[in-house]
Coordinates of C-alpha atoms in Angstrom, one line a residue:
X1142 CA 0.0 0.0 0.0
X1143 CA 1.3 3.5 -0.9
X1144 CA 1.5 6.0 2.0
X1145 CA -0.5 9.2 2.1
X1146 CA 0.7 12.4 3.8
X1147 CA -1.9 14.9 4.9
X1148 CA -0.5 18.3 4.2
X1149 CA -2.2 21.1 6.2
X1150 CA -2.8 24.6 5.1
X1151 CA -1.0 26.9 7.5
X1152 CA 0.5 30.3 8.2
X1153 CA 4.0 29.4 7.1
X1154 CA 6.2 32.1 8.6
X1155 CA 9.9 32.5 7.9
X1156 CA 12.0 29.9 6.2
X1157 CA 14.4 28.8 8.9
X1158 CA 14.8 24.9 8.8
X1159 CA 13.9 25.0 12.5
X1160 CA 11.6 22.1 13.6
X1161 CA 10.5 24.2 16.6
X1162 CA 9.1 26.9 14.3
X1163 CA 5.3 27.3 14.9
X1164 CA 4.4 25.8 11.5
X1165 CA 6.1 22.5 12.3
X1166 CA 5.9 22.2 16.1
X1167 CA 2.7 20.1 16.4
X1168 CA 2.9 18.3 13.0
X1169 CA 3.8 14.6 13.2
X1170 CA 7.0 13.6 11.4
X1171 CA 6.8 10.7 8.9
X1172 CA 9.9 8.5 8.8
X1173 CA 12.0 7.5 5.8
X1174 CA 12.7 3.8 5.5
X1175 CA 15.3 1.6 3.8
X1176 CA 14.5 1.5 0.0
X1177 CA 14.8 -2.3 -0.3
X1178 CA 12.8 -3.7 2.5
X1179 CA 11.2 -0.8 4.4
X1180 CA 13.1 -1.3 7.6
X1181 CA 14.4 1.6 9.7
X1182 CA 17.8 2.8 8.5
X1183 CA 20.8 3.2 10.8
X1184 CA 20.4 7.0 10.7
X1185 CA 16.9 8.3 10.8
X1186 CA 15.2 10.9 8.8
X1187 CA 11.7 12.5 9.3
X1188 CA 9.7 14.6 6.9
X1189 CA 6.8 17.0 7.3
X1190 CA 5.0 19.3 4.8
X1191 CA 2.5 22.2 4.9
X1192 CA 1.2 24.7 2.4
X1193 CA -0.4 28.1 1.8
X1194 CA -2.0 29.7 -1.3
X1195 CA 1.4 30.3 -2.9
X1196 CA 3.9 27.6 -1.9
X1197 CA 4.5 24.1 -0.6
X1198 CA 6.9 23.7 2.4
X1199 CA 8.8 20.5 3.1
X1200 CA 11.0 20.0 6.2
X1201 CA 13.5 17.2 6.6
X1202 CA 15.0 16.4 10.0
X1203 CA 18.2 14.3 9.5
X1204 CA 20.0 12.4 12.1
X1205 CA 23.7 12.1 11.0
X1206 CA 26.8 11.5 13.1
X1207 CA 29.0 12.6 10.1
X1208 CA 27.5 15.4 8.1
X1209 CA 29.5 16.2 5.0
X1210 CA 29.3 17.8 1.6
X1211 CA 31.7 19.6 -0.7
X1212 CA 29.4 20.8 -3.6
X1213 CA 28.2 24.4 -3.4
X1214 CA 27.1 25.3 -6.9
X1215 CA 23.5 25.3 -8.0
X1216 CA 23.0 22.4 -10.5
X1217 CA 26.0 20.4 -9.2
X1218 CA 25.4 16.6 -9.0
X1219 CA 24.5 16.6 -5.4
X1220 CA 23.5 12.9 -5.4
X1221 CA 27.1 12.0 -5.5
X1222 CA 27.4 13.1 -1.9
X1223 CA 24.9 13.4 1.0
X1224 CA 21.5 14.9 0.1
X1225 CA 17.8 15.0 0.8
X1226 CA 15.4 14.9 -2.2
X1227 CA 11.8 15.8 -3.1
X1228 CA 10.2 14.0 -6.0
X1229 CA 6.8 15.2 -7.1
X1230 CA 4.3 14.5 -10.0
X1231 CA 1.4 17.0 -9.6
X1232 CA -0.4 15.5 -12.6
X1233 CA -0.2 12.0 -11.3
X1234 CA 0.2 10.2 -14.7
X1235 CA 3.9 9.3 -14.1
X1236 CA 4.8 10.7 -17.5
X1237 CA 6.9 13.5 -15.9
X1238 CA 8.1 14.3 -12.5
X1239 CA 10.2 17.0 -10.7
X1240 CA 13.2 16.3 -8.5
X1241 CA 14.7 18.8 -6.1
X1242 CA 17.7 18.1 -4.0
X1243 CA 19.3 20.0 -1.1
X1244 CA 22.6 19.1 0.6
X1245 CA 24.0 20.1 4.0
X1246 CA 25.7 23.2 2.5
X1247 CA 22.3 24.4 1.1
X1248 CA 23.3 23.7 -2.5
X1249 CA 20.4 22.8 -4.8
X1250 CA 19.9 20.6 -7.8
X1251 CA 16.7 20.6 -9.9
X1252 CA 15.8 18.0 -12.5
X1253 CA 12.8 17.2 -14.6
X1254 CA 12.4 13.5 -15.5
X1255 CA 10.3 12.9 -18.7
X1256 CA 9.3 9.4 -19.8
X1257 CA 10.7 8.2 -23.1
X1258 CA 10.8 4.8 -24.8
X1259 CA 13.7 3.6 -22.7
X1260 CA 12.5 4.9 -19.3
X1261 CA 13.0 8.5 -18.2
X1262 CA 15.3 11.3 -19.6
X1263 CA 16.8 13.8 -17.2
X1264 CA 16.5 17.5 -18.0
X1265 CA 19.1 19.4 -15.9
X1266 CA 18.3 22.7 -17.5
X1267 CA 15.1 23.2 -15.6
X1268 CA 15.0 25.6 -12.7
X1269 CA 12.3 25.8 -10.0
X1270 CA 11.5 29.4 -10.4
X1271 CA 11.3 31.2 -7.0
X1272 CA 12.6 28.1 -5.0
X1273 CA 13.9 29.0 -1.6
X1274 CA 15.8 26.6 0.7
X1275 CA 17.4 26.8 4.2
X1276 CA 19.7 24.4 6.0
X1277 CA 20.5 24.3 9.7
X1278 CA 23.0 22.1 11.6
X1279 CA 21.7 20.5 14.8
X1280 CA 23.2 18.5 17.6
X1281 CA 21.7 15.3 16.0
X1282 CA 22.7 16.2 12.4
X1283 CA 21.0 18.7 10.1
X1284 CA 17.7 20.0 8.9
X1285 CA 16.6 21.3 5.5
X1286 CA 13.5 23.2 4.6
X1287 CA 12.2 23.9 1.0
X1288 CA 9.7 26.5 -0.1
X1289 CA 8.5 25.4 -3.5
X1290 CA 6.3 27.9 -5.3
X1291 CA 3.2 26.3 -6.9
X1292 CA 3.6 28.4 -10.0
X1293 CA 7.0 26.7 -10.7
X1294 CA 5.2 23.3 -11.0
X1295 CA 1.6 23.8 -12.1
X1296 CA -0.6 26.4 -13.7
X1297 CA -3.2 26.2 -11.0
X1298 CA -2.4 25.9 -7.2
X1299 CA -3.9 23.0 -5.3
X1300 CA -7.2 23.2 -3.3
X1301 CA -8.1 21.3 -0.2
X1302 CA -8.6 17.8 -1.3
X1303 CA -6.0 17.9 -4.2
X1304 CA -3.7 14.9 -4.2
X1305 CA -0.2 14.8 -5.8
X1306 CA 2.1 11.8 -6.3
X1307 CA 5.4 12.4 -4.3
X1308 CA 8.3 10.8 -2.5
X1309 CA 10.9 12.1 -0.1
X1310 CA 14.3 10.5 0.0
X1311 CA 17.8 10.7 1.5
X1312 CA 21.2 9.5 0.5
X1313 CA 23.5 9.0 3.5
X1314 CA 27.2 8.3 2.9
X1315 CA 28.8 7.5 6.3
X1316 CA 32.6 7.0 6.3
X1317 CA 33.9 3.5 5.8
X1318 CA 30.5 1.8 5.0
X1319 CA 28.1 1.4 2.2
X1320 CA 25.8 4.3 1.3
X1321 CA 22.3 4.1 2.8
X1322 CA 19.2 5.0 0.7
X1323 CA 16.0 5.7 2.5
X1324 CA 12.6 6.9 1.2
X1325 CA 9.2 7.8 2.6
X1326 CA 7.6 5.4 0.2
X1327 CA 10.3 2.6 -0.3
X1328 CA 10.5 1.6 -4.0
X1329 CA 11.7 -1.9 -3.2
X1330 CA 14.9 -1.5 -5.2
X1331 CA 18.1 0.5 -5.0
X1332 CA 16.8 3.5 -7.0
X1333 CA 14.5 6.4 -6.0
X1334 CA 13.4 6.7 -9.7
X1335 CA 10.5 4.4 -9.3
X1336 CA 7.5 6.8 -9.8
X1337 CA 4.9 4.0 -9.6
X1338 CA 5.9 3.7 -6.0
X1339 CA 5.5 7.4 -5.2
X1340 CA 3.0 8.0 -2.4
X1341 CA 0.3 10.6 -2.1
X1342 CA 0.4 14.1 -0.6
X1343 CA -3.1 15.3 0.1
X1344 CA -3.5 19.1 0.6
X1345 CA -6.0 19.7 3.4
X1346 CA -7.5 22.8 4.9
X1347 CA -6.3 24.5 8.1
X1348 CA -9.5 23.5 9.8
X1349 CA -9.2 19.9 8.9
X1350 CA -9.5 17.9 12.2
X1351 CA -6.9 15.3 11.1
X1352 CA -3.8 17.1 9.9

């Protein structure tokens, strides 16, 4: 069964990557799990999301005993190091999806994946217009917050009840051991690029009793 994340409409406040900010404080965190078998990874990651009329916010809370990254340029191949990633298909037909990555140095990579005869083709020229990100180091590791403008993804913003296909992922590369891949909706194989395994993000109103 594919997971569903209920994403409440809220007053979002400043972009701080702070889990104690008012927008995040009372929202439950949803765990990322090992991509192959859905077990809990050695280093945990939680994800939350919220929205307003203009943008979608995503917060990652990353436990990491050895936070590292070297890449600082926008568009660099961040997945070669440690990174968190958002995958989203607003249309839901799995013909095309967006991928946005953030690393511990607050560098960003944006990609559009479009289906072709052999699978999916990567378009590295795409830029998520108006994207804002923030990263914060913590005692336990690091946090990343993304503010993704709806106009950069769709012509019409979502309404309460709108559902998007999405996944939230992490590449962890601890020293001396194999990399660890984890995902909110585990794909069952060693690749995040399995859109048929994307879960659902459901945009709900601020007054919804079950955020």
